[in-house]
Coordinates of C-alpha atoms in Angstrom, one line a residue:
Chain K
X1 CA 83.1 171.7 201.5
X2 CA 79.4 172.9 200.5
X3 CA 76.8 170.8 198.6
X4 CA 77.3 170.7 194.5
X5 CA 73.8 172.5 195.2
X6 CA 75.3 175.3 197.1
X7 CA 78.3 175.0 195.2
X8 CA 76.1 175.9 191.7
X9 CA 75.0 178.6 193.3
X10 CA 77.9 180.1 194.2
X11 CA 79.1 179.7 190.9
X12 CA 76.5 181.5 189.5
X13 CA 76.5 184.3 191.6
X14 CA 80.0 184.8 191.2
X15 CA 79.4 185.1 187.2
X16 CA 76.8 188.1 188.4
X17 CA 79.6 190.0 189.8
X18 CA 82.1 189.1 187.1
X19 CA 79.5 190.2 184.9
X20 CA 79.0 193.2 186.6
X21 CA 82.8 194.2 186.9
X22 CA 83.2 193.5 183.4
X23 CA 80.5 195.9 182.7
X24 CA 82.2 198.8 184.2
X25 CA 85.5 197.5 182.7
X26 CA 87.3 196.9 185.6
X27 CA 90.6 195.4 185.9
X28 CA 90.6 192.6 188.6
X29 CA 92.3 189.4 189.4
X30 CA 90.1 186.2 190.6
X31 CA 91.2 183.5 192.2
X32 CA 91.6 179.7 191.1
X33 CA 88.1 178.8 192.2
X34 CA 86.9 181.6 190.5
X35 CA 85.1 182.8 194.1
X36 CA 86.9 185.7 194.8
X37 CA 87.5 188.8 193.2
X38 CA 90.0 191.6 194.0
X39 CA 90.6 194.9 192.3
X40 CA 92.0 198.0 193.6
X41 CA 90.0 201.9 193.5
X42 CA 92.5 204.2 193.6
X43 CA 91.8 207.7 195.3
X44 CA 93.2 211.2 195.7
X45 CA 94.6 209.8 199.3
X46 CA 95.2 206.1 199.1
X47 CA 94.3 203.2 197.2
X48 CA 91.7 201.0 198.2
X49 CA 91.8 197.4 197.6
X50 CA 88.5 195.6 196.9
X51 CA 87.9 192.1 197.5
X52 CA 84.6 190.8 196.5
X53 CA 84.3 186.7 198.2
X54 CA 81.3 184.2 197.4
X55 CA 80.7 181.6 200.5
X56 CA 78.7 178.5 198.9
X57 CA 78.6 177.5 202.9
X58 CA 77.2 180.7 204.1
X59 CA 75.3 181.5 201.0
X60 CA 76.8 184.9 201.3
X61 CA 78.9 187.4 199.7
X62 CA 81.4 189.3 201.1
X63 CA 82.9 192.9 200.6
X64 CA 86.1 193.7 202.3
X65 CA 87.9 196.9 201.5
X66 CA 91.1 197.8 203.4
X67 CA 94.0 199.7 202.6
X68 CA 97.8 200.1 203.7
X69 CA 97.3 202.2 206.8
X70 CA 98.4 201.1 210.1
X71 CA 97.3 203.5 213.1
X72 CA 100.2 204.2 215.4
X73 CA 99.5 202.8 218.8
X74 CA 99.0 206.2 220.6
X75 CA 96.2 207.0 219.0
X76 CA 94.9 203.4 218.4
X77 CA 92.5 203.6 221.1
X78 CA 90.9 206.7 219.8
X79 CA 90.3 205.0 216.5
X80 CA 88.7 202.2 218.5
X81 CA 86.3 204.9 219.7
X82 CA 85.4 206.6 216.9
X83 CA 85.1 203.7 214.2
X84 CA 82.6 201.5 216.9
X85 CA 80.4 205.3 217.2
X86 CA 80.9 205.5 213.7
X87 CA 79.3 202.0 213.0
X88 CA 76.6 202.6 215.6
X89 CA 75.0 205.4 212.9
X90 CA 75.9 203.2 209.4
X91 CA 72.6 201.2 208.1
X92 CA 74.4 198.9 206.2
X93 CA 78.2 198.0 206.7
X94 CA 80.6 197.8 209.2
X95 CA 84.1 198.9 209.9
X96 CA 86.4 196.0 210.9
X97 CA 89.8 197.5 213.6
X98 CA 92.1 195.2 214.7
X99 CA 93.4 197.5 217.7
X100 CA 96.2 195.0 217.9
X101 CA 97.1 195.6 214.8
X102 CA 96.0 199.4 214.1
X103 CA 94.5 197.8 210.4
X104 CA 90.7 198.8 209.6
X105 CA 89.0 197.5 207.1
X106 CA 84.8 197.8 205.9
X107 CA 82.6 195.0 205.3
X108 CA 79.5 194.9 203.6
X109 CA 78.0 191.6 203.6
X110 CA 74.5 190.0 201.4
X111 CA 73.5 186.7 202.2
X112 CA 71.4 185.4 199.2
X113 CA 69.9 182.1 200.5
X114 CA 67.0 181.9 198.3
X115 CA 67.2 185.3 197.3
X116 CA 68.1 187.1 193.8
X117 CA 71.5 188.0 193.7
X118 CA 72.0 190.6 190.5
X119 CA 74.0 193.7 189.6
X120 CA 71.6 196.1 191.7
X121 CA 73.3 194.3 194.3
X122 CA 76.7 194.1 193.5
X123 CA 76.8 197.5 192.7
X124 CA 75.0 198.5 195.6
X125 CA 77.4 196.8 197.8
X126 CA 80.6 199.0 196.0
X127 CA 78.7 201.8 196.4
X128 CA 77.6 201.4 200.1
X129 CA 81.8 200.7 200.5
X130 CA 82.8 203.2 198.3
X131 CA 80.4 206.4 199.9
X132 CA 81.4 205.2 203.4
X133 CA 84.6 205.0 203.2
X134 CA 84.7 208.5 200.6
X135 CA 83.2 210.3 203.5
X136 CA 85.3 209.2 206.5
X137 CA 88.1 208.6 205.5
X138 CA 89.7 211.9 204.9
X139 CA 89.6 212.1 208.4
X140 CA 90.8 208.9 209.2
X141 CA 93.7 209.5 207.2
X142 CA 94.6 213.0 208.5
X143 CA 94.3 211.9 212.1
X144 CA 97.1 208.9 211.6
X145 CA 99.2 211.3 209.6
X146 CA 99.3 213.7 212.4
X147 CA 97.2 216.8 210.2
X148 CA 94.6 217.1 212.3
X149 CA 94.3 216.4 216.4
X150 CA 92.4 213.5 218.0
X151 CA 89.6 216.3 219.2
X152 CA 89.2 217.5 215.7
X153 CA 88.9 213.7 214.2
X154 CA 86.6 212.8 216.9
X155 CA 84.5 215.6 215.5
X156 CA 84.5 215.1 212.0
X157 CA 84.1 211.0 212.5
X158 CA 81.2 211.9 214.8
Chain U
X1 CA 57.8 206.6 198.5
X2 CA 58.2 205.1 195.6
X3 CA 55.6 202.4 194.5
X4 CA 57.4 199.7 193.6
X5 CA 59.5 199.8 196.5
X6 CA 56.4 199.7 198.8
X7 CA 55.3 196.8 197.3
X8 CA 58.4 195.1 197.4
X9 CA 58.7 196.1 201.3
X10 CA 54.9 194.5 201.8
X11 CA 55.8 191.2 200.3
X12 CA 59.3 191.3 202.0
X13 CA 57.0 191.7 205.7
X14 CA 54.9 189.7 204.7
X15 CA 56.7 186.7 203.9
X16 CA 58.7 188.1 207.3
X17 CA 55.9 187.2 209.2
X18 CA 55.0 183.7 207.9
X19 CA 58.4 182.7 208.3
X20 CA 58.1 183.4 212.1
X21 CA 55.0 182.4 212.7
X22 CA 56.4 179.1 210.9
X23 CA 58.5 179.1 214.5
X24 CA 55.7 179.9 216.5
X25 CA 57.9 183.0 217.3
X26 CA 56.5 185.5 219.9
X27 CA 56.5 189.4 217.9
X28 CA 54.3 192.6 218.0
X29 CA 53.9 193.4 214.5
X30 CA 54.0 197.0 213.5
X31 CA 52.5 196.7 210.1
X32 CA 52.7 200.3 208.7
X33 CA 56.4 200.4 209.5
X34 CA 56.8 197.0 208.4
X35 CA 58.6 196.3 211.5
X36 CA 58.2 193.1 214.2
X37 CA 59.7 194.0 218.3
X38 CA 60.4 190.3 219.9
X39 CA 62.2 190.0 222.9
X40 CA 64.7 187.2 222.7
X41 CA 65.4 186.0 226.4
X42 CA 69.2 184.8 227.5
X43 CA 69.1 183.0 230.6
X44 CA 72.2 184.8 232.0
X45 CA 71.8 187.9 230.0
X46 CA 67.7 188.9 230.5
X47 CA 65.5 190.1 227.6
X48 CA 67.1 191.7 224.4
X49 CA 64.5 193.9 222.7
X50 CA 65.0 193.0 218.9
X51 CA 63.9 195.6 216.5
X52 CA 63.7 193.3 212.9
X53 CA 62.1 195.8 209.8
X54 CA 62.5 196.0 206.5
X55 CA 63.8 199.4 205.5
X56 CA 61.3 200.2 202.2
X57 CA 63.5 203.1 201.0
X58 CA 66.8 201.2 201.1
X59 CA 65.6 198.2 200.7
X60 CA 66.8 196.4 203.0
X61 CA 66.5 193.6 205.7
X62 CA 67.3 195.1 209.2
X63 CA 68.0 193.7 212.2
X64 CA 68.5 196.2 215.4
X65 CA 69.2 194.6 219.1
X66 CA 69.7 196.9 222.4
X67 CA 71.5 194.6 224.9
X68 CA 70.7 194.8 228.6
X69 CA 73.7 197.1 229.8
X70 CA 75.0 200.3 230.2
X71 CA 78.4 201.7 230.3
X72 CA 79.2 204.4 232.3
X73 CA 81.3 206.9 230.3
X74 CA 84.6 206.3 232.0
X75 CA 84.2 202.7 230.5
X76 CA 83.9 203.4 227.2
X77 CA 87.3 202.8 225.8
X78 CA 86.2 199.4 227.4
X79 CA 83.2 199.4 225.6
X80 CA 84.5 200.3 222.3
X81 CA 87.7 197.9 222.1
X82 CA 85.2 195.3 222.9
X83 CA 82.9 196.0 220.7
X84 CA 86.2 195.7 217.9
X85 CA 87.4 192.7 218.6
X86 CA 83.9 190.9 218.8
X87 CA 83.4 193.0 215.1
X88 CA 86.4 190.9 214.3
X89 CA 85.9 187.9 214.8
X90 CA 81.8 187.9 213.2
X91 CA 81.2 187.1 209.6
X92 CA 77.8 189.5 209.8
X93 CA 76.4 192.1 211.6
X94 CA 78.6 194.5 213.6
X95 CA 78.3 195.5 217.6
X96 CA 78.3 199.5 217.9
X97 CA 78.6 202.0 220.9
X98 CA 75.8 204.5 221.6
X99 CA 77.8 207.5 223.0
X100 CA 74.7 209.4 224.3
X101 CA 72.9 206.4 226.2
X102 CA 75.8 203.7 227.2
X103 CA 74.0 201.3 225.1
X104 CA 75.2 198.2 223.1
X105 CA 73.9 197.9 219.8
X106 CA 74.1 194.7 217.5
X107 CA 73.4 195.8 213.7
X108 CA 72.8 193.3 210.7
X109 CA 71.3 194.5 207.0
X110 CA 71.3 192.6 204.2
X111 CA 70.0 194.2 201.2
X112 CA 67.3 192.7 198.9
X113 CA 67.6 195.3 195.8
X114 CA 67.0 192.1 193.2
X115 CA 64.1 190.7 194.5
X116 CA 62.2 189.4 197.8
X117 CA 63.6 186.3 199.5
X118 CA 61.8 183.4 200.5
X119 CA 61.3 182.2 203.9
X120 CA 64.4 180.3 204.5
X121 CA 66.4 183.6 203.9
X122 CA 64.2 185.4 206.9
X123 CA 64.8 182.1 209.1
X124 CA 68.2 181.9 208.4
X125 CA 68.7 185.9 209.2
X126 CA 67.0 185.6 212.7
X127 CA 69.3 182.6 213.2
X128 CA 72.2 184.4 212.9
X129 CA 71.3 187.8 214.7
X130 CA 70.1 185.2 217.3
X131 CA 73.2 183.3 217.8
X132 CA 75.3 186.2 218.3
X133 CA 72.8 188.0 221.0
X134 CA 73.0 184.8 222.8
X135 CA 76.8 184.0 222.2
X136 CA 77.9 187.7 223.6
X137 CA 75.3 189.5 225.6
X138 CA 76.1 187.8 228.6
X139 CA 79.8 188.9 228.0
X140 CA 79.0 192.3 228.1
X141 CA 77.1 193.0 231.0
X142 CA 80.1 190.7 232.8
X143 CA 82.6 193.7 231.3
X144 CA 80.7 196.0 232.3
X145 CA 80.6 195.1 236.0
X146 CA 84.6 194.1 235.4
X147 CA 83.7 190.5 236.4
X148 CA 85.9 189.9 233.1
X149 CA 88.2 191.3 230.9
X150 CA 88.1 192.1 226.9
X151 CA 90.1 189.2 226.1
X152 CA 87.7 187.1 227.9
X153 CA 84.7 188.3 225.4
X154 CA 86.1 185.6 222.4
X155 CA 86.7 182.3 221.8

């Protein structure tokens, strides 16, 4: 359990994103320590589901977006390839692949420390999510759902 | 370049700097780029050139390491599932696969859009990208040479 010092903190950056959310009048549901936030973004393909975590330990703030696509396991080894390229190019952000699994997921992480945490920031971490994940995953999504082959994905991912 | 943004980048390097010279930490500053190059030494990995720079446009904190290997293209599905499950299993940063040299990357940004941080922030971000060059480079130069296997690479 963090200090009540680093626990204030928290707090308070946690109101700067439920501030920010509310701004854009997004629906989202928070949890009991009022820490985490989740809220989904749907797409033309599928949904995304947001969750936006404060760590009063870490002094860090957490973006996780995944979504309900498992890759099969023939082709999990290619996703393997071209998501760990693909984060080798991203400045900010990185995908998350469980090749057990065949679930991805993208994390964009600001510590805050002794730093400013405001809605710049909040909004540039959806963004950063949001553009990343807009661009890619088209292909992503085409490759597990047999539209496209694993040559063609490997050249739109890379 | 915008203004503002350069003179938000020169504070963020500046304060950068004083927070590791604060740790008597060996760096070549590259002022105009706002960048520092340190070498952080593993004593079963070698030297890890460290690239740490504050990206003015972005505005960001960045941290860049090359690790000391190289994979061989018929070990890169090795490489890359590797690289995965160590992604996993870290709460920042991310390791990557250059396809055209071989190399190992390790990746942490952390942006700083609402203002500069304060020493402890820059301390606390070399920390980090620290522990995990120290925690894993080793590991990969092992897979690499197939002196151990991917599963071997975590806790």
């Amino acid at each position: 359990m963090a200090g009540d010092k680093k626990q204030k903190l928290a707090l308070k950056v946690s109101n700067t994103i439920k501030k920010y959310l509310d701004s854009q009048k997004w629906r989202y549901s928070v949890s009991n320590d009022q820490l985490s936030f989740s809220f989904g973004i749907t797409t033309d393909r599928l949904p995304f589901q947001y969750q936006i975590s404060v760590s009063p330990e870490s002094e860090s703030v957490y973006l996780s977006v995944g979504q309900d696509l498992v890759v099969p396991h023939d082709k999990r080894i290619a996703m393997a390839y071209a998501l760990c390229a693909v984060n080798d190019y991203l400045v900010d952000g990185c995908f998350d692949y469980s090749v057990s699994e065949g679930k991805m997921s993208f994390r964009v992480v600001v510590a805050y420390g002794d730093a400013e945490f405001g809605a710049t920031t909040v909004e540039y971490m959806i963004n950063v999510a949001y553009s990343t994940l807009d661009k890619l995953n088209d292909a992503i999504v085409d490759y597990v759902e047999d539209r496209i082959d694993q040559r063609e994905f490997l050249g739109k991912m890379l | 370049m915008d203004a503002k943004k350069m003179k938000k980048a020169a504070k963020a390097y500046s304060v950068m700097c004083k927070s590791l010279d604060e740790d008597k930490w060996k760096y070549v500053p590259v002022k105009e780029e706002y960048t520092v190059m340190y070498s952080e030494y593993n004593d079963e990995a070698g030297d890890v050139t460290c690239k740490y720079f504050i990206d003015v446009e972005r505005e960001l904190v960045r941290f860049v390491a090359v690790l000391p290997v190289v994979f061989t293209q018929d070990q890169y599905v090795d490489a890359t599932v590797a690289c995965c499950v160590l992604n996993n299993s870290l709460a920042f940063g991310g390791f990557s696969l250059h396809l055209k040299s071989g190399e190992i990357c390790f990746n942490m940004a952390n942006a700083i859009h609402d203002g500069v941080p304060g020493k402890d922030f820059f301390k606390t971000f070399r920390l980090r990208t620290s522990a995990v060059i120290h925690k894993y480079a080793a590991n990969f130069q092992k897979l690499q040479k197939g002196e151990i296997k991917i599963g071997d690479m975590v806790d």
